[in-house]
Coordinates of C-alpha atoms in Angstrom, one line a residue:
X29 CA 89.7 76.9 93.8
X30 CA 88.8 75.9 90.7
X31 CA 88.7 79.0 87.7
X32 CA 84.8 80.5 87.8
X33 CA 82.3 79.9 84.8
X34 CA 83.2 81.6 81.9
X35 CA 81.7 85.5 82.6
X36 CA 81.8 86.9 78.4
X37 CA 83.7 90.3 79.9
X38 CA 87.1 90.3 78.6
X39 CA 89.1 93.0 80.5
X40 CA 92.5 94.7 79.5
X41 CA 94.5 95.2 82.3
X42 CA 97.8 98.3 81.4
X43 CA 100.5 97.3 83.4
X44 CA 101.6 94.6 85.2
X45 CA 102.9 94.7 88.6
X46 CA 102.0 94.2 92.0
X47 CA 98.6 95.0 91.2
X48 CA 98.7 94.7 87.3
X49 CA 99.6 91.0 87.5
X50 CA 97.4 90.4 90.4
X51 CA 95.3 91.9 89.0
X52 CA 95.7 88.9 85.5
X53 CA 95.5 86.5 87.9
X54 CA 91.8 87.5 89.6
X55 CA 90.2 88.4 86.7
X56 CA 91.4 84.4 85.0
X57 CA 89.9 82.7 87.9
X58 CA 86.8 85.2 87.9
X59 CA 86.5 83.8 84.6
X60 CA 86.5 87.0 82.6
X61 CA 88.8 87.1 80.0
X62 CA 91.7 89.1 79.5
X63 CA 94.6 91.8 77.3
X64 CA 97.7 92.8 78.6
X65 CA 99.1 95.4 77.1
X66 CA 103.9 96.2 80.4
X67 CA 107.3 93.6 85.3
X68 CA 109.3 95.6 88.0
X69 CA 112.2 95.0 90.8
X70 CA 112.7 96.6 93.9
X71 CA 114.2 95.4 97.7
X72 CA 112.0 94.2 99.9
X73 CA 109.2 94.0 100.7
X74 CA 106.7 93.0 103.6
X75 CA 102.3 90.6 102.3
X76 CA 100.5 90.7 105.6
X77 CA 98.2 88.1 107.0
X78 CA 95.1 90.4 104.0
X79 CA 97.7 90.2 101.6
X80 CA 98.1 85.8 101.3
X81 CA 94.9 85.4 102.9
X82 CA 94.2 86.3 99.2
X83 CA 97.7 84.5 97.3
X84 CA 96.6 81.2 99.7
X85 CA 93.4 81.2 96.6
X86 CA 96.4 80.7 94.1
X87 CA 96.9 77.2 94.2
X88 CA 96.1 74.4 91.2
X89 CA 98.4 71.8 92.4
X90 CA 99.5 70.9 95.3
X91 CA 101.8 73.1 95.9
X92 CA 100.8 76.7 96.9
X93 CA 102.3 80.0 95.6
X94 CA 102.3 81.0 98.9
X95 CA 104.6 77.1 99.9
X96 CA 106.9 79.3 96.8
X97 CA 107.5 83.1 98.6
X98 CA 107.9 81.9 101.5
X99 CA 110.6 79.2 100.4
X100 CA 112.4 82.5 98.8
X101 CA 111.4 84.8 102.1
X102 CA 113.1 85.9 105.6
X103 CA 112.2 83.2 108.1
X104 CA 111.9 84.9 111.0
X105 CA 111.4 84.1 114.7
X106 CA 111.1 87.8 116.0
X107 CA 111.3 91.6 114.3
X108 CA 113.8 93.4 116.5
X109 CA 114.0 96.9 117.6
X110 CA 117.4 98.7 118.5
X111 CA 117.4 102.6 120.2
X112 CA 120.8 103.9 118.0
X113 CA 122.8 103.2 121.1
X114 CA 122.4 99.2 120.0
X115 CA 119.9 98.9 123.2
X116 CA 117.1 96.1 122.4
X117 CA 113.3 97.5 123.1
X118 CA 111.2 95.5 121.7
X119 CA 111.7 92.1 120.2
X120 CA 107.9 91.1 118.8
X121 CA 107.3 87.4 117.8
X122 CA 107.6 86.5 114.2
X123 CA 106.8 82.6 114.0
X124 CA 107.5 80.7 110.8
X125 CA 104.6 78.2 111.8
X126 CA 101.7 81.7 111.8
X127 CA 101.8 82.1 108.2
X128 CA 99.0 85.2 108.0
X129 CA 101.2 86.4 110.6
X130 CA 103.9 87.4 107.2
X131 CA 106.3 86.8 105.0
X132 CA 109.5 89.3 103.8
X133 CA 111.3 88.7 100.3
X134 CA 112.3 90.5 97.7
X135 CA 110.1 92.7 95.4
X136 CA 111.7 90.5 92.8
X137 CA 111.4 87.1 94.2
X138 CA 107.5 87.7 94.4
X139 CA 106.7 89.5 90.7
X140 CA 108.6 86.2 89.7
X141 CA 106.0 83.9 90.7
X142 CA 103.2 85.7 90.5
X143 CA 104.5 86.0 86.9
X144 CA 105.3 82.1 86.5
X145 CA 102.0 81.4 87.6
X146 CA 100.3 83.8 85.4
X147 CA 102.3 82.3 82.5
X148 CA 103.2 78.3 83.4
X149 CA 100.5 77.3 86.0
X150 CA 97.3 79.4 84.5
X151 CA 99.1 80.3 80.4
X152 CA 97.6 83.9 80.6
X153 CA 99.7 86.1 77.1
X154 CA 101.1 88.8 78.5
X155 CA 102.5 91.3 76.5
X156 CA 105.6 93.1 77.3
X157 CA 107.2 96.9 75.6
X158 CA 104.1 97.5 75.0
X159 CA 103.4 101.9 74.7
X160 CA 99.4 102.5 75.6
X161 CA 98.9 105.9 73.3
X162 CA 95.0 106.7 74.0
X163 CA 92.4 105.4 76.1
X164 CA 89.2 105.5 75.4
X165 CA 85.3 104.2 75.8
X166 CA 81.6 104.3 75.1
X167 CA 78.9 103.1 77.0
X168 CA 79.2 99.7 76.1
X169 CA 82.9 99.2 75.4
X170 CA 86.4 100.7 76.8
X171 CA 90.1 100.2 74.8
X172 CA 93.3 101.4 74.3
X173 CA 95.6 102.6 71.4
X174 CA 99.0 100.7 71.9
X175 CA 102.6 101.7 70.1
X176 CA 100.9 103.9 67.9
X177 CA 98.2 101.9 65.2
X178 CA 97.5 98.8 67.0
X179 CA 93.9 99.2 68.5
X180 CA 92.4 96.9 71.7
X181 CA 88.8 96.5 73.3
X182 CA 87.0 95.1 75.5
X183 CA 84.6 95.6 77.8
X184 CA 86.7 97.3 80.9
X185 CA 89.9 98.8 81.5
X186 CA 92.3 98.0 84.8
X187 CA 94.9 100.3 85.0
X188 CA 98.2 99.1 87.4
X189 CA 100.3 102.2 85.4
X190 CA 102.0 103.3 88.7
X191 CA 102.4 106.0 90.6
X192 CA 102.8 108.5 87.4
X193 CA 99.7 106.6 86.2
X194 CA 99.5 108.2 82.6
X195 CA 95.8 106.8 83.0
X196 CA 94.8 108.7 85.8
X197 CA 94.0 112.1 84.5
X198 CA 92.1 110.2 81.4
X199 CA 89.8 108.5 84.2
X200 CA 89.6 110.6 86.6
X201 CA 89.6 114.0 85.8
X202 CA 92.3 115.2 88.2
X203 CA 95.6 116.1 87.8
X204 CA 98.5 114.7 86.8
X205 CA 100.7 113.2 89.5
X206 CA 103.2 116.0 87.9
X207 CA 100.8 118.5 88.8
X208 CA 103.0 119.7 91.9
X209 CA 99.7 120.6 93.5
X210 CA 98.4 117.0 93.1
X211 CA 102.4 115.7 94.0
X212 CA 102.5 116.0 98.3
X213 CA 106.3 116.2 99.0
X214 CA 106.3 114.4 102.4
X215 CA 110.1 115.6 103.9
X216 CA 111.5 112.1 103.7
X217 CA 113.3 110.0 101.7
X218 CA 114.7 106.2 102.4
X219 CA 117.9 104.2 100.8
X220 CA 117.6 100.4 100.7
X221 CA 119.1 98.0 99.1
X222 CA 119.8 94.2 99.1
X223 CA 122.4 91.9 97.8
X224 CA 124.0 88.8 98.3
X225 CA 125.1 87.9 100.7
X226 CA 128.9 86.6 100.6
X227 CA 129.7 90.0 100.2
X228 CA 130.2 90.2 103.9
X229 CA 130.5 86.7 104.9
X230 CA 134.3 86.8 104.8
X231 CA 134.3 90.5 106.4
X232 CA 134.9 90.0 110.2
X233 CA 133.4 93.4 111.2
X234 CA 129.9 93.0 108.2
X235 CA 129.3 88.8 108.9
X236 CA 127.8 89.3 112.1
X237 CA 124.0 90.6 110.1
X238 CA 124.3 86.6 108.9
X239 CA 125.5 84.6 112.2
X240 CA 123.3 82.7 113.4
X241 CA 121.1 82.7 109.8
X242 CA 120.8 79.5 108.9
X243 CA 118.0 78.3 112.0
X244 CA 116.6 82.0 111.1
X245 CA 117.0 85.6 109.7
X246 CA 117.1 88.4 111.1
X247 CA 114.7 91.5 111.3
X248 CA 116.3 94.9 113.2
X249 CA 115.7 98.3 113.3
X250 CA 117.5 100.9 114.6
X251 CA 115.3 103.9 115.5
X252 CA 117.5 107.5 115.7
X253 CA 116.5 111.3 115.1
X254 CA 115.2 112.0 111.6
X255 CA 116.9 109.0 110.6
X256 CA 116.0 105.0 111.1
X257 CA 117.9 101.9 109.8
X258 CA 116.6 98.5 109.0
X259 CA 119.1 95.7 107.9
X260 CA 118.3 91.9 107.4
X261 CA 118.7 88.6 105.9
X262 CA 116.7 87.2 103.5
X263 CA 116.5 83.3 102.6
X264 CA 118.5 81.8 106.0
X265 CA 120.7 84.9 104.8
X266 CA 121.1 83.9 101.1
X267 CA 120.7 88.1 100.6
X268 CA 121.8 90.8 102.8
X269 CA 118.9 93.9 102.9
X270 CA 119.4 97.3 104.7
X271 CA 117.0 100.5 104.2
X272 CA 117.2 103.8 106.2
X273 CA 114.0 105.5 105.3
X274 CA 115.1 109.5 106.2
X275 CA 114.4 113.2 106.6
X276 CA 115.0 114.6 103.5
X277 CA 116.9 117.7 103.6
X278 CA 118.8 116.9 99.9
X279 CA 115.5 116.8 98.3
X280 CA 116.4 113.0 97.0
X281 CA 115.8 112.2 93.2
X282 CA 112.1 111.2 92.9
X283 CA 113.4 108.3 90.9
X284 CA 114.2 104.9 92.5
X285 CA 115.8 103.3 90.5
X286 CA 119.0 106.1 90.1
X287 CA 122.1 104.4 91.6
X288 CA 123.7 106.3 94.4
X289 CA 126.8 106.1 97.5
X290 CA 126.1 104.8 100.6
X291 CA 128.1 107.3 102.3
X292 CA 125.5 110.1 103.1
X293 CA 124.3 106.8 105.3
X294 CA 127.5 106.2 106.6
X295 CA 127.2 110.0 107.8
X296 CA 123.6 109.3 108.8
X297 CA 124.6 107.6 111.4
X298 CA 128.2 108.2 112.8
X299 CA 127.9 110.1 116.1
X300 CA 125.7 106.7 116.8
X301 CA 126.7 104.3 119.8
X302 CA 126.0 101.2 117.3
X303 CA 127.7 103.2 114.5
X304 CA 130.7 101.2 113.7
X305 CA 129.2 98.0 113.9
X306 CA 126.3 99.1 111.5
X307 CA 128.3 100.2 109.0
X308 CA 130.6 97.7 108.8
X309 CA 127.4 95.8 106.4
X310 CA 126.2 98.5 105.4
X311 CA 129.3 100.0 103.6
X312 CA 130.1 96.2 102.4
X313 CA 127.0 97.4 99.1
X314 CA 128.4 96.5 96.5
X315 CA 128.6 99.6 93.5
X316 CA 125.1 100.1 91.9
X317 CA 123.0 98.2 95.6
X318 CA 121.8 101.8 96.9
X319 CA 119.2 103.6 96.0
X320 CA 118.2 107.0 97.3
X321 CA 114.6 108.8 96.2
X322 CA 112.4 110.6 97.2
X323 CA 109.0 109.0 99.8
X324 CA 106.1 111.2 97.9
X325 CA 102.9 110.6 97.7
X326 CA 99.0 111.9 97.1
X327 CA 95.9 113.2 98.7
X328 CA 93.3 110.4 97.9
X329 CA 91.4 110.9 94.4
X330 CA 87.7 111.7 94.5
X331 CA 87.3 108.9 92.2
X332 CA 89.0 106.3 90.6
X333 CA 86.1 105.1 87.9
X334 CA 85.1 106.6 84.7
X335 CA 82.5 109.2 84.3
X336 CA 81.0 106.0 82.3
X337 CA 82.2 103.3 84.4
X338 CA 84.5 101.4 82.3
X339 CA 87.6 102.4 83.7
X340 CA 89.0 101.5 87.6
X341 CA 92.5 102.8 89.6
X342 CA 94.4 99.9 91.0
X343 CA 97.2 99.7 93.1
X344 CA 99.6 103.3 92.9
X345 CA 97.7 104.6 90.1
X346 CA 94.9 105.2 92.2
X347 CA 96.7 105.5 95.9
X348 CA 100.6 106.2 96.9
X349 CA 101.4 104.1 99.8
X350 CA 104.9 105.6 102.0
X351 CA 106.7 102.1 103.1
X352 CA 106.2 102.4 106.7
X353 CA 102.7 100.8 107.8
X354 CA 103.6 98.1 105.0
X355 CA 100.3 98.1 103.0
X356 CA 101.6 98.6 99.3
X357 CA 101.5 95.8 97.3
X358 CA 98.8 94.2 100.4
X359 CA 96.0 96.8 99.5
X360 CA 97.0 96.1 95.2
X361 CA 96.4 92.3 95.9
X362 CA 93.2 93.7 98.0
X363 CA 92.1 95.8 95.4
X364 CA 92.9 93.5 92.5
X365 CA 90.5 90.6 94.2
X366 CA 87.9 92.8 94.8
X367 CA 86.9 94.6 91.4
X368 CA 86.8 90.6 89.7
X369 CA 85.2 89.7 91.9
X370 CA 82.5 92.7 91.8
X371 CA 83.0 92.6 87.9
X372 CA 81.6 88.2 88.5
X373 CA 79.6 88.8 90.7
X374 CA 77.7 91.5 88.3
X375 CA 77.3 89.9 85.4
X376 CA 75.4 87.1 87.4
X377 CA 73.4 90.0 88.7
X378 CA 71.7 91.3 85.5
X379 CA 68.9 91.1 84.6
X380 CA 68.1 90.0 80.5
X381 CA 68.7 93.8 78.7
X382 CA 70.3 95.4 81.7
X383 CA 74.1 95.3 79.9
X384 CA 76.8 93.1 80.5
X385 CA 77.6 94.9 84.8
X386 CA 80.8 96.4 84.4
X387 CA 80.2 99.7 85.8
X388 CA 77.7 98.6 88.9
X389 CA 80.8 96.2 89.4
X390 CA 83.7 99.0 89.3
X391 CA 81.6 101.5 91.6
X392 CA 80.4 98.7 93.4
X393 CA 84.2 98.2 93.5
X394 CA 85.3 101.6 95.1
X395 CA 82.5 102.1 97.6
X396 CA 84.3 99.3 98.6
X397 CA 87.8 100.0 98.7
X398 CA 87.6 103.5 98.8
X399 CA 87.4 104.4 102.1
X400 CA 89.7 101.3 104.0
X401 CA 92.8 102.5 101.5
X402 CA 92.5 106.5 102.2
X403 CA 92.8 105.4 105.7
X404 CA 95.9 103.4 105.8
X405 CA 97.3 106.3 102.9
X406 CA 97.1 108.5 105.2
X407 CA 98.2 106.3 108.5
X408 CA 100.8 106.0 106.0
X409 CA 101.9 109.5 106.2
X410 CA 101.4 108.9 110.6
X411 CA 103.5 106.4 110.5
X412 CA 106.4 108.3 108.5
X413 CA 106.6 111.5 111.3
X414 CA 106.3 108.5 114.3
X415 CA 109.3 106.6 113.6
X416 CA 111.5 109.3 112.9
X417 CA 110.5 110.9 115.4
X418 CA 112.7 108.7 117.8
X419 CA 110.7 108.0 120.6
X420 CA 111.0 104.3 121.3
X421 CA 109.1 104.4 124.0
X422 CA 105.8 106.3 123.5
X423 CA 105.7 104.6 119.9
X424 CA 104.9 101.3 122.4
X425 CA 102.6 102.6 124.7
X426 CA 99.9 104.5 122.8
X427 CA 98.2 104.1 119.7
X428 CA 100.7 105.1 117.4
X429 CA 103.0 103.2 114.8
X430 CA 105.5 101.0 116.6
X431 CA 107.7 100.2 114.5
X432 CA 105.9 97.1 113.3
X433 CA 102.6 97.6 114.6
X434 CA 100.0 94.6 113.1
X435 CA 96.2 96.3 113.6
X436 CA 93.9 93.2 113.1
X437 CA 91.2 95.9 111.2
X438 CA 94.4 95.8 108.5
X439 CA 96.1 91.9 109.1
X440 CA 94.0 89.9 109.4
X441 CA 90.9 90.7 107.1
X442 CA 89.7 88.6 104.5
X443 CA 88.3 90.5 100.9
X444 CA 87.3 88.1 99.7
X445 CA 84.9 86.6 102.2
X446 CA 84.0 90.2 102.9
X447 CA 83.6 90.9 99.2
X448 CA 81.2 88.3 98.6
X449 CA 79.2 89.6 102.1
X450 CA 78.8 93.5 101.6
X451 CA 78.7 92.8 97.7
X452 CA 74.3 93.3 97.6
X453 CA 74.0 96.0 99.8
X454 CA 77.0 98.4 98.4
X455 CA 74.6 97.2 95.1
X456 CA 71.9 98.8 95.9
X457 CA 73.8 101.8 97.1
X458 CA 74.9 101.8 94.0
X459 CA 71.9 102.1 92.1
X460 CA 70.1 103.9 94.7
X461 CA 72.7 106.5 94.9
X462 CA 72.1 106.3 98.8
X463 CA 75.3 106.1 101.1
X464 CA 77.1 103.8 101.6
X465 CA 78.7 103.1 105.1
X466 CA 82.2 100.8 104.8
X467 CA 82.6 98.5 107.4
X468 CA 86.4 97.4 106.5
X469 CA 87.5 100.6 108.4
X470 CA 87.6 101.8 112.1
X471 CA 84.1 103.7 113.1
X472 CA 85.2 106.5 113.5
X473 CA 86.8 106.7 109.8
X474 CA 90.8 107.1 111.0
X475 CA 94.3 105.2 111.4
X476 CA 94.4 103.0 114.3
X477 CA 97.5 101.4 115.2
X478 CA 97.2 99.6 117.6
X479 CA 99.2 96.0 117.9
X480 CA 96.1 93.5 118.5
X481 CA 97.0 91.6 116.0
X482 CA 97.6 88.9 118.1
X483 CA 94.7 89.2 120.2
X484 CA 92.5 89.0 117.2
X485 CA 93.4 85.4 116.2
X486 CA 93.4 84.6 119.6
X487 CA 89.8 85.5 119.6
X488 CA 89.4 84.0 116.3
X489 CA 90.8 80.2 117.3

């Protein structure tokens, strides 16, 4: 889709992770001018249909960013679920011919492709190594002070500065996440790693993970009591990755880039009948390529929007997720698309003399997003507990997280179309101060994890 006509709105975006890069690209596409005062890395990330619907619109040439991502991601035919004895419990089809079904790739590859699109394809000016010292807003503008001297002014600020957001307390008035009252300890932690496949290629016990990967990558999940092992490959066997979500008896650090030893993981699974097979791969992890960190989140914020309506939180700054629903990146991408669209539609809806529409846009975006994100955020906490129970049969048959559930209300959702459809109704609620009932969550307002993705897709064909 071509870039929209200029709106005259200048957006300041703070943070250059997935949320911030998505916001930069989406704001540019909607015709806003932007300036961006700070790139993230990590291990494996999943993009589901709802996130890919946004990215599929990022095409300026015959090559789309989704095709670029697919070229460096996993090409899967299935995801296989096992017990700790190595018994295959479920085989979940995962067709490469249905990209909306999802895509697994390295987080660094996702961020790099977003960065490439923003800078090379769109020519956006992204700034690194910038310290934001101060945020401020008035009735007509918002801005930041950077590096202790320079001030940048715009019509609004999108704060996408992550889990430990400095902007959060300023925008919402709620306590910072470092405050024990705000931090929600989930009792879980996760080891994670990815490395070049050459590390296992010549080991007779470990190279099983590469078998068949010239045709399809692997994605296997092994459930034990209080410990789960996920292992697979990326790029048709170019990279090996593994994760180990576990109950946190050691109070792991919250620093997600602090290197750790694989020894605790090997100890966790030493009594599993399948231990020798999995340990052969895990033990080949190069030094400095394993990380262990606590899984923390926080209760949903009362608001994401500042008092005068010119600053808004998105992504982890607004709603940190646990990884068990695979929605952290996807909801950040949804946030970015919706806020950019609302800014454009609000600017068009304002009558002469009514202002630029920014406060209306940010408050409309919050109403469209807050309930949906809060429900999925709570679902990620429930999913962690269910996954560590290791009751595969129950998890597969009930409306609960079942290893890799794909609920249609999450995965088949198109936030772009929905925002255009709902905009007039949500704006009326903002202007009149009346209740807005969201239509992008289950009608009972609770998290449902039924794996009804294929059923919904079949009904739409």
